[in-house]
């Protein structure tokens, strides 16, 4: 963020030639249209992040900003001794790995591969319903999933009809319910990324493999998957980042409960900051989330290199 | 990144299985039947919650069970179609997202032009910063944003909330817009430059008309994203009369023990309708998500 805010002013100053001032002015004028974006991003994103870094080291409370004292690393040492925080970290890991890395990614890839071989109306149907779940607003998706997993909901009706044991999903295994809900809602994204990637695999490659006697499995494992590997990595990064910050879906379904059995980091952060009025502590947890997100984001940028530099 | 400028990649995939194996595809293939059956089963599971919402909204039984309603009724819609339950939250959503989207689109067009057209030492770090910001979890920023808004007295302000929504959509907007703009040939601008047009005129008269599909994609995706956003207005807005539909669905659900599920389903349906229609419009015109998928491939 600092590069963003300070860079336009810093250019051209190191050039000693006589053209230098004119060049600097020209660069500045050319860069002028980015100014509104720079201001908005600096005020609403860079500002809060700087704020976050500062307040994570204070004991600020919801009642008044004036009472914030600098307390060093206390919020963090407290977090790592707080069994609720560790529980939230564990559940966030389960949620991200279970619903994004395994769930959405694998399921989306499977759907994209199967759809290549399906008949046209079936493909259109799958596309339609999977994307419909994705387009729905988050809270509506949460409400529908709440109704689906509810004790008297559609899932248990279905299980009854199939003579399988029904149970109160939102009570006995809420983290599984929210994971499945996130798979239901988010798979469309992976499916679309993979469909586009598979369509871009050169036909000569698969044809050549078939000529050499490769069966469909071999063509998939040895040709298609290696070729679309960059898309798989990009997709993994993006859905990890999205899943890391899921709030509305879980909050509408379970509010983190029962107890704290589905309390992921965003929910824990919200509850500490607003329900327990510990803004400083909540901010420290936010900083942990931000740092994890930033690390993933850096890996993502490295995968997605700027093509023309 | 060229994939962004030519989004409808849908037709390319259809031909592939047939042309690769012309002899076999005419024959009856059991594997294809199995694949179709599996996909149909998946669709059925996927569509269950959606069907439940549709049925619940037109039945008066008010239950979570998936049952065919004995008689169809529009009572639920009648009950929610009033100012407090539907019209005001929807209007608030429209104001927040309309203003936010307008700001995002205008600001990202402006920012995309120099990023797409000029080479300078600032460009690369700027683009990397934008790309980096697209990945930051906005959820995590909300608590500091709340504290900041409290200090400068912007809590419960709709314009400030809309501006925050715009800023959070900006990195992705600029990134997409820059990629679409890269697809417009520079040659066309040079003629206009020779005729004495300045940058703004070139941008407005030459570049924008040529990248209208790109602007439509960014506009619709930004709007859909903001329309569904729950956490930002949930944190930044307090007065009940300022809350958008996303938050009112939530308060509706958690208000009473005996929630009127028929009414809530009717309202959810009304609230979801605009984004579903916008998405359909987008996919008809541009191949929908494939444009987005292409943009992210790198």
mmCIF file of C-alpha atoms in Angstrom, chain A residues 1-4 7-8 10-15 27 30-34 36-38 40-41 43-45 47-49 51-52 55 60 62 65-66 107 110-111 114-120 122-123 125-127 129-140 142-148 150-158 160 183-189 191-193 195-197 199-200 203 206-207 210 216 219 230-231 234 238 241 244-249 251-253 255 266 269-270 273-274 279 282-283 285-287 289-290 293-295 297-298 300-302 304-309, chain B residues 1 3 9-17 19-21 24 29 32 35-40 42-50 52-53 56 63-66 103-104 107-115 118-151 154 160 163-164 166-168 170-172 174-175 178-179 182 199-200 203 221 224 227-231 234-235 245-247 249-250 253-254 259-265 268-269 271-272 275-277 279 288-290 292-298:
data_model
loop_
_atom_site.group_PDB
_atom_site.id
_atom_site.type_symbol
_atom_site.label_atom_id
_atom_site.label_comp_id
_atom_site.label_asym_id
_atom_site.label_seq_id
_atom_site.Cartn_x
_atom_site.Cartn_y
_atom_site.Cartn_z
ATOM 1 C CA UNK A 1 0.000 0.000 0.000
ATOM 2 C CA UNK A 2 2.850 2.393 0.677
ATOM 3 C CA UNK A 3 4.126 1.940 -2.867
ATOM 4 C CA UNK A 4 0.691 2.886 -4.094
ATOM 5 C CA UNK A 7 5.154 6.203 -5.875
ATOM 6 C CA UNK A 8 3.726 8.796 -8.311
ATOM 7 C CA UNK A 10 8.838 9.814 -6.353
ATOM 8 C CA UNK A 11 9.418 9.256 -10.072
ATOM 9 C CA UNK A 12 11.922 11.143 -12.159
ATOM 10 C CA UNK A 13 13.776 12.686 -9.271
ATOM 11 C CA UNK A 14 16.882 10.598 -9.839
ATOM 12 C CA UNK A 15 17.452 11.710 -13.436
ATOM 13 C CA UNK A 27 4.584 11.165 -15.884
ATOM 14 C CA UNK A 30 -0.311 10.883 -17.315
ATOM 15 C CA UNK A 31 -0.797 9.274 -13.943
ATOM 16 C CA UNK A 32 -3.398 11.831 -12.873
ATOM 17 C CA UNK A 33 -6.437 9.660 -13.784
ATOM 18 C CA UNK A 34 -5.334 7.126 -11.166
ATOM 19 C CA UNK A 36 -9.314 8.994 -7.423
ATOM 20 C CA UNK A 37 -8.453 5.310 -7.159
ATOM 21 C CA UNK A 38 -5.329 6.044 -5.124
ATOM 22 C CA UNK A 40 -10.134 5.804 -2.266
ATOM 23 C CA UNK A 41 -7.767 2.880 -1.711
ATOM 24 C CA UNK A 43 -8.489 6.129 2.748
ATOM 25 C CA UNK A 44 -10.619 2.998 2.877
ATOM 26 C CA UNK A 45 -8.110 0.139 2.601
ATOM 27 C CA UNK A 47 -5.921 3.501 6.268
ATOM 28 C CA UNK A 48 -7.825 0.725 8.059
ATOM 29 C CA UNK A 49 -4.906 -1.677 7.618
ATOM 30 C CA UNK A 51 -5.135 1.352 11.953
ATOM 31 C CA UNK A 52 -5.403 -2.398 12.384
ATOM 32 C CA UNK A 55 -4.807 -0.985 17.472
ATOM 33 C CA UNK A 60 -9.142 -0.494 23.080
ATOM 34 C CA UNK A 62 -16.022 -0.504 22.394
ATOM 35 C CA UNK A 65 -11.599 5.170 21.778
ATOM 36 C CA UNK A 66 -9.890 7.536 24.203
ATOM 37 C CA UNK A 107 -15.826 -31.184 -6.844
ATOM 38 C CA UNK A 110 -14.849 -33.307 -11.286
ATOM 39 C CA UNK A 111 -17.904 -31.454 -12.561
ATOM 40 C CA UNK A 114 -17.672 -34.867 -16.382
ATOM 41 C CA UNK A 115 -19.500 -32.049 -18.154
ATOM 42 C CA UNK A 116 -17.154 -32.356 -21.124
ATOM 43 C CA UNK A 117 -18.495 -35.855 -21.682
ATOM 44 C CA UNK A 118 -22.163 -35.201 -20.894
ATOM 45 C CA UNK A 119 -24.954 -34.495 -23.341
ATOM 46 C CA UNK A 120 -25.802 -30.888 -24.014
ATOM 47 C CA UNK A 122 -27.488 -32.204 -18.977
ATOM 48 C CA UNK A 123 -24.534 -29.869 -19.201
ATOM 49 C CA UNK A 125 -28.807 -28.087 -16.415
ATOM 50 C CA UNK A 126 -25.744 -28.647 -14.221
ATOM 51 C CA UNK A 127 -24.339 -25.278 -15.225
ATOM 52 C CA UNK A 129 -28.245 -25.054 -10.951
ATOM 53 C CA UNK A 130 -24.631 -24.858 -9.782
ATOM 54 C CA UNK A 131 -24.290 -21.246 -10.878
ATOM 55 C CA UNK A 132 -27.707 -20.368 -9.420
ATOM 56 C CA UNK A 133 -26.445 -21.362 -5.960
ATOM 57 C CA UNK A 134 -23.421 -19.143 -6.527
ATOM 58 C CA UNK A 135 -25.324 -16.069 -7.725
ATOM 59 C CA UNK A 136 -27.725 -16.076 -4.770
ATOM 60 C CA UNK A 137 -26.836 -13.511 -2.095
ATOM 61 C CA UNK A 138 -24.796 -14.965 0.762
ATOM 62 C CA UNK A 139 -27.490 -14.515 3.396
ATOM 63 C CA UNK A 140 -30.127 -16.196 1.244
ATOM 64 C CA UNK A 142 -27.234 -19.267 4.435
ATOM 65 C CA UNK A 143 -30.973 -19.285 5.053
ATOM 66 C CA UNK A 144 -31.568 -22.023 2.458
ATOM 67 C CA UNK A 145 -28.783 -24.149 3.913
ATOM 68 C CA UNK A 146 -30.156 -23.595 7.404
ATOM 69 C CA UNK A 147 -33.516 -24.866 6.189
ATOM 70 C CA UNK A 148 -31.841 -27.757 4.358
ATOM 71 C CA UNK A 150 -32.514 -28.187 9.950
ATOM 72 C CA UNK A 151 -33.830 -31.023 12.085
ATOM 73 C CA UNK A 152 -37.100 -31.129 10.140
ATOM 74 C CA UNK A 153 -35.452 -29.995 6.918
ATOM 75 C CA UNK A 154 -35.123 -31.340 3.394
ATOM 76 C CA UNK A 155 -31.955 -33.355 4.042
ATOM 77 C CA UNK A 156 -33.537 -35.390 6.808
ATOM 78 C CA UNK A 157 -36.696 -35.910 4.723
ATOM 79 C CA UNK A 158 -34.473 -37.226 1.985
ATOM 80 C CA UNK A 160 -35.802 -40.794 5.818
ATOM 81 C CA UNK A 183 -19.303 -26.333 -1.121
ATOM 82 C CA UNK A 184 -22.893 -25.965 -2.339
ATOM 83 C CA UNK A 185 -22.539 -22.234 -2.643
ATOM 84 C CA UNK A 186 -18.978 -21.887 -3.920
ATOM 85 C CA UNK A 187 -18.276 -24.778 -6.304
ATOM 86 C CA UNK A 188 -19.559 -22.823 -9.309
ATOM 87 C CA UNK A 189 -16.474 -20.613 -9.245
ATOM 88 C CA UNK A 191 -16.248 -25.229 -12.045
ATOM 89 C CA UNK A 192 -16.156 -22.148 -14.286
ATOM 90 C CA UNK A 193 -12.400 -21.673 -13.923
ATOM 91 C CA UNK A 195 -14.250 -25.443 -17.651
ATOM 92 C CA UNK A 196 -12.503 -22.471 -19.238
ATOM 93 C CA UNK A 197 -9.098 -24.081 -18.606
ATOM 94 C CA UNK A 199 -11.544 -25.794 -23.140
ATOM 95 C CA UNK A 200 -8.174 -24.166 -23.685
ATOM 96 C CA UNK A 203 -6.849 -30.618 -29.034
ATOM 97 C CA UNK A 206 -5.312 -35.087 -26.403
ATOM 98 C CA UNK A 207 -5.563 -36.419 -29.958
ATOM 99 C CA UNK A 210 -5.186 -41.047 -27.987
ATOM 100 C CA UNK A 216 -9.355 -41.664 -20.978
ATOM 101 C CA UNK A 219 -5.305 -38.699 -21.000
ATOM 102 C CA UNK A 230 -1.562 -23.233 -13.387
ATOM 103 C CA UNK A 231 -5.348 -22.833 -13.319
ATOM 104 C CA UNK A 234 -4.688 -20.006 -9.149
ATOM 105 C CA UNK A 238 -8.493 -17.661 -4.813
ATOM 106 C CA UNK A 241 -8.766 -16.443 0.201
ATOM 107 C CA UNK A 244 -10.929 -17.603 4.803
ATOM 108 C CA UNK A 245 -13.186 -14.561 5.073
ATOM 109 C CA UNK A 246 -16.605 -16.231 4.885
ATOM 110 C CA UNK A 247 -18.805 -14.674 7.556
ATOM 111 C CA UNK A 248 -22.432 -14.253 6.463
ATOM 112 C CA UNK A 249 -22.987 -17.870 5.440
ATOM 113 C CA UNK A 251 -23.387 -16.542 10.829
ATOM 114 C CA UNK A 252 -26.853 -17.012 9.305
ATOM 115 C CA UNK A 253 -26.677 -20.790 9.655
ATOM 116 C CA UNK A 255 -23.933 -17.983 14.540
ATOM 117 C CA UNK A 266 -14.074 -14.195 11.351
ATOM 118 C CA UNK A 269 -13.225 -11.887 15.770
ATOM 119 C CA UNK A 270 -16.679 -10.349 15.417
ATOM 120 C CA UNK A 273 -14.958 -7.089 19.150
ATOM 121 C CA UNK A 274 -18.677 -6.397 19.257
ATOM 122 C CA UNK A 279 -12.082 -3.954 19.999
ATOM 123 C CA UNK A 282 -10.746 -8.307 17.977
ATOM 124 C CA UNK A 283 -8.350 -6.158 15.968
ATOM 125 C CA UNK A 285 -7.374 -11.384 15.588
ATOM 126 C CA UNK A 286 -8.197 -9.367 12.464
ATOM 127 C CA UNK A 287 -4.477 -8.736 12.035
ATOM 128 C CA UNK A 289 -6.387 -13.049 9.516
ATOM 129 C CA UNK A 290 -4.962 -10.209 7.415
ATOM 130 C CA UNK A 293 -4.551 -13.528 3.772
ATOM 131 C CA UNK A 294 -1.612 -11.343 2.730
ATOM 132 C CA UNK A 295 0.720 -14.362 2.629
ATOM 133 C CA UNK A 297 -2.122 -13.148 -1.707
ATOM 134 C CA UNK A 298 1.644 -12.859 -2.255
ATOM 135 C CA UNK A 300 -1.118 -15.783 -5.699
ATOM 136 C CA UNK A 301 0.649 -12.785 -7.299
ATOM 137 C CA UNK A 302 3.735 -14.892 -7.885
ATOM 138 C CA UNK A 304 -0.114 -14.811 -11.768
ATOM 139 C CA UNK A 305 2.905 -12.980 -13.126
ATOM 140 C CA UNK A 306 2.322 -9.816 -15.099
ATOM 141 C CA UNK A 307 2.760 -11.085 -18.605
ATOM 142 C CA UNK A 308 4.288 -8.051 -20.300
ATOM 143 C CA UNK A 309 7.153 -7.086 -18.002
ATOM 144 C CA UNK B 1 -5.184 -12.362 -20.544
ATOM 145 C CA UNK B 3 -9.165 -14.554 -23.054
ATOM 146 C CA UNK B 9 -15.532 -19.855 -24.937
ATOM 147 C CA UNK B 10 -18.601 -22.023 -24.406
ATOM 148 C CA UNK B 11 -18.885 -23.311 -27.953
ATOM 149 C CA UNK B 12 -15.273 -24.413 -28.154
ATOM 150 C CA UNK B 13 -15.695 -27.277 -25.711
ATOM 151 C CA UNK B 14 -18.800 -28.800 -27.227
ATOM 152 C CA UNK B 15 -17.131 -29.944 -30.382
ATOM 153 C CA UNK B 16 -14.153 -31.516 -28.687
ATOM 154 C CA UNK B 17 -15.425 -34.992 -27.713
ATOM 155 C CA UNK B 19 -14.309 -34.487 -33.324
ATOM 156 C CA UNK B 20 -11.762 -36.434 -31.333
ATOM 157 C CA UNK B 21 -13.678 -39.715 -31.551
ATOM 158 C CA UNK B 24 -17.207 -43.991 -31.118
ATOM 159 C CA UNK B 29 -21.584 -45.675 -24.850
ATOM 160 C CA UNK B 32 -21.701 -41.535 -21.176
ATOM 161 C CA UNK B 35 -21.806 -39.678 -16.503
ATOM 162 C CA UNK B 36 -25.160 -38.161 -17.394
ATOM 163 C CA UNK B 37 -26.848 -40.037 -14.565
ATOM 164 C CA UNK B 38 -24.260 -38.866 -12.033
ATOM 165 C CA UNK B 39 -24.607 -35.272 -13.184
ATOM 166 C CA UNK B 40 -28.407 -35.472 -13.016
ATOM 167 C CA UNK B 42 -25.851 -33.920 -8.519
ATOM 168 C CA UNK B 43 -28.225 -31.399 -10.085
ATOM 169 C CA UNK B 44 -31.140 -32.870 -8.158
ATOM 170 C CA UNK B 45 -29.301 -32.453 -4.848
ATOM 171 C CA UNK B 46 -28.198 -28.981 -5.825
ATOM 172 C CA UNK B 47 -31.654 -27.837 -6.775
ATOM 173 C CA UNK B 48 -33.419 -29.181 -3.644
ATOM 174 C CA UNK B 49 -32.856 -26.096 -1.446
ATOM 175 C CA UNK B 50 -33.895 -23.818 -4.302
ATOM 176 C CA UNK B 52 -37.838 -25.688 -1.216
ATOM 177 C CA UNK B 53 -37.629 -21.891 -1.260
ATOM 178 C CA UNK B 56 -42.317 -22.434 0.702
ATOM 179 C CA UNK B 63 -42.579 -25.892 7.402
ATOM 180 C CA UNK B 64 -39.042 -26.963 6.598
ATOM 181 C CA UNK B 65 -40.273 -30.205 5.053
ATOM 182 C CA UNK B 66 -40.066 -30.433 1.320
ATOM 183 C CA UNK B 103 -18.076 5.054 -8.238
ATOM 184 C CA UNK B 104 -16.207 1.764 -8.778
ATOM 185 C CA UNK B 107 -12.831 5.320 -10.910
ATOM 186 C CA UNK B 108 -11.565 2.032 -12.338
ATOM 187 C CA UNK B 109 -11.988 3.205 -15.954
ATOM 188 C CA UNK B 110 -9.958 6.301 -15.115
ATOM 189 C CA UNK B 111 -7.265 4.313 -13.313
ATOM 190 C CA UNK B 112 -7.132 1.600 -15.974
ATOM 191 C CA UNK B 113 -6.279 4.004 -18.802
ATOM 192 C CA UNK B 114 -2.779 5.035 -17.733
ATOM 193 C CA UNK B 115 -2.092 1.495 -16.496
ATOM 194 C CA UNK B 118 1.732 4.157 -20.549
ATOM 195 C CA UNK B 119 4.918 2.453 -19.481
ATOM 196 C CA UNK B 120 6.563 3.919 -16.403
ATOM 197 C CA UNK B 121 8.454 2.749 -13.380
ATOM 198 C CA UNK B 122 5.396 3.250 -11.207
ATOM 199 C CA UNK B 123 3.208 0.980 -13.282
ATOM 200 C CA UNK B 124 4.535 -2.365 -12.134
ATOM 201 C CA UNK B 125 4.447 -1.735 -8.375
ATOM 202 C CA UNK B 126 1.017 -0.168 -8.803
ATOM 203 C CA UNK B 127 -0.344 -3.213 -10.636
ATOM 204 C CA UNK B 128 1.187 -5.591 -8.107
ATOM 205 C CA UNK B 129 -0.375 -3.600 -5.278
ATOM 206 C CA UNK B 130 -3.769 -3.787 -7.004
ATOM 207 C CA UNK B 131 -3.411 -7.519 -7.538
ATOM 208 C CA UNK B 132 -2.293 -7.976 -3.941
ATOM 209 C CA UNK B 133 -5.306 -6.030 -2.669
ATOM 210 C CA UNK B 134 -7.730 -8.218 -4.625
ATOM 211 C CA UNK B 135 -6.711 -11.054 -2.324
ATOM 212 C CA UNK B 136 -6.974 -9.282 1.026
ATOM 213 C CA UNK B 137 -9.797 -10.555 3.230
ATOM 214 C CA UNK B 138 -12.164 -7.577 3.519
ATOM 215 C CA UNK B 139 -13.846 -9.273 6.485
ATOM 216 C CA UNK B 140 -10.660 -8.776 8.500
ATOM 217 C CA UNK B 141 -10.544 -5.048 7.733
ATOM 218 C CA UNK B 142 -14.053 -4.421 9.023
ATOM 219 C CA UNK B 143 -13.196 -4.006 12.714
ATOM 220 C CA UNK B 144 -10.551 -1.303 12.096
ATOM 221 C CA UNK B 145 -12.917 0.293 9.564
ATOM 222 C CA UNK B 146 -15.585 0.356 12.259
ATOM 223 C CA UNK B 147 -13.234 2.024 14.768
ATOM 224 C CA UNK B 148 -12.133 4.521 12.134
ATOM 225 C CA UNK B 149 -15.695 5.351 11.139
ATOM 226 C CA UNK B 150 -16.620 5.854 14.801
ATOM 227 C CA UNK B 151 -13.753 8.309 15.275
ATOM 228 C CA UNK B 154 -19.204 8.231 9.697
ATOM 229 C CA UNK B 160 -19.704 6.496 3.532
ATOM 230 C CA UNK B 163 -17.830 4.572 -0.693
ATOM 231 C CA UNK B 164 -16.313 1.800 1.407
ATOM 232 C CA UNK B 166 -16.735 0.971 -3.829
ATOM 233 C CA UNK B 167 -13.180 1.005 -2.471
ATOM 234 C CA UNK B 168 -13.303 -2.670 -1.577
ATOM 235 C CA UNK B 170 -11.948 -1.292 -6.704
ATOM 236 C CA UNK B 171 -8.872 -3.575 -6.918
ATOM 237 C CA UNK B 172 -10.743 -6.257 -8.831
ATOM 238 C CA UNK B 174 -9.297 -1.907 -11.956
ATOM 239 C CA UNK B 175 -7.675 -5.251 -12.726
ATOM 240 C CA UNK B 178 -7.224 -2.821 -17.401
ATOM 241 C CA UNK B 179 -7.319 -6.254 -19.032
ATOM 242 C CA UNK B 182 -5.507 -3.898 -23.204
ATOM 243 C CA UNK B 199 -6.797 12.076 -23.090
ATOM 244 C CA UNK B 200 -10.280 12.382 -21.643
ATOM 245 C CA UNK B 203 -10.985 7.722 -23.425
ATOM 246 C CA UNK B 221 -20.157 -8.170 -11.341
ATOM 247 C CA UNK B 224 -23.938 -8.419 -7.860
ATOM 248 C CA UNK B 227 -26.019 -6.539 -3.577
ATOM 249 C CA UNK B 228 -25.144 -9.741 -1.753
ATOM 250 C CA UNK B 229 -22.711 -8.133 0.691
ATOM 251 C CA UNK B 230 -23.896 -8.647 4.239
ATOM 252 C CA UNK B 231 -20.977 -7.966 6.565
ATOM 253 C CA UNK B 234 -24.157 -5.108 9.022
ATOM 254 C CA UNK B 235 -21.162 -3.446 10.704
ATOM 255 C CA UNK B 245 -32.102 -6.102 2.102
ATOM 256 C CA UNK B 246 -29.131 -8.357 2.905
ATOM 257 C CA UNK B 247 -29.223 -7.330 6.564
ATOM 258 C CA UNK B 249 -33.057 -11.075 5.595
ATOM 259 C CA UNK B 250 -30.781 -11.796 8.530
ATOM 260 C CA UNK B 253 -34.477 -14.880 10.265
ATOM 261 C CA UNK B 254 -33.251 -14.150 13.780
ATOM 262 C CA UNK B 259 -40.187 -17.097 11.973
ATOM 263 C CA UNK B 260 -42.659 -17.011 9.138
ATOM 264 C CA UNK B 261 -40.642 -19.164 6.763
ATOM 265 C CA UNK B 262 -43.128 -18.719 3.933
ATOM 266 C CA UNK B 263 -42.811 -14.962 4.158
ATOM 267 C CA UNK B 264 -39.047 -15.095 4.532
ATOM 268 C CA UNK B 265 -38.820 -17.312 1.454
ATOM 269 C CA UNK B 268 -35.585 -13.929 -0.194
ATOM 270 C CA UNK B 269 -36.943 -14.656 -3.638
ATOM 271 C CA UNK B 271 -34.328 -9.966 -2.955
ATOM 272 C CA UNK B 272 -32.459 -12.527 -5.085
ATOM 273 C CA UNK B 275 -28.998 -10.428 -9.255
ATOM 274 C CA UNK B 276 -30.286 -13.601 -10.904
ATOM 275 C CA UNK B 277 -31.742 -11.540 -13.751
ATOM 276 C CA UNK B 279 -26.515 -12.681 -14.203
ATOM 277 C CA UNK B 288 -21.247 -15.180 -18.190
ATOM 278 C CA UNK B 289 -18.786 -16.663 -15.791
ATOM 279 C CA UNK B 290 -16.505 -17.716 -18.575
ATOM 280 C CA UNK B 292 -14.544 -14.102 -15.311
ATOM 281 C CA UNK B 293 -12.909 -17.510 -15.514
ATOM 282 C CA UNK B 294 -10.805 -16.263 -18.418
ATOM 283 C CA UNK B 295 -9.810 -13.174 -16.516
ATOM 284 C CA UNK B 296 -8.409 -15.214 -13.671
ATOM 285 C CA UNK B 297 -6.452 -17.724 -15.652
ATOM 286 C CA UNK B 298 -3.391 -15.551 -15.963
#
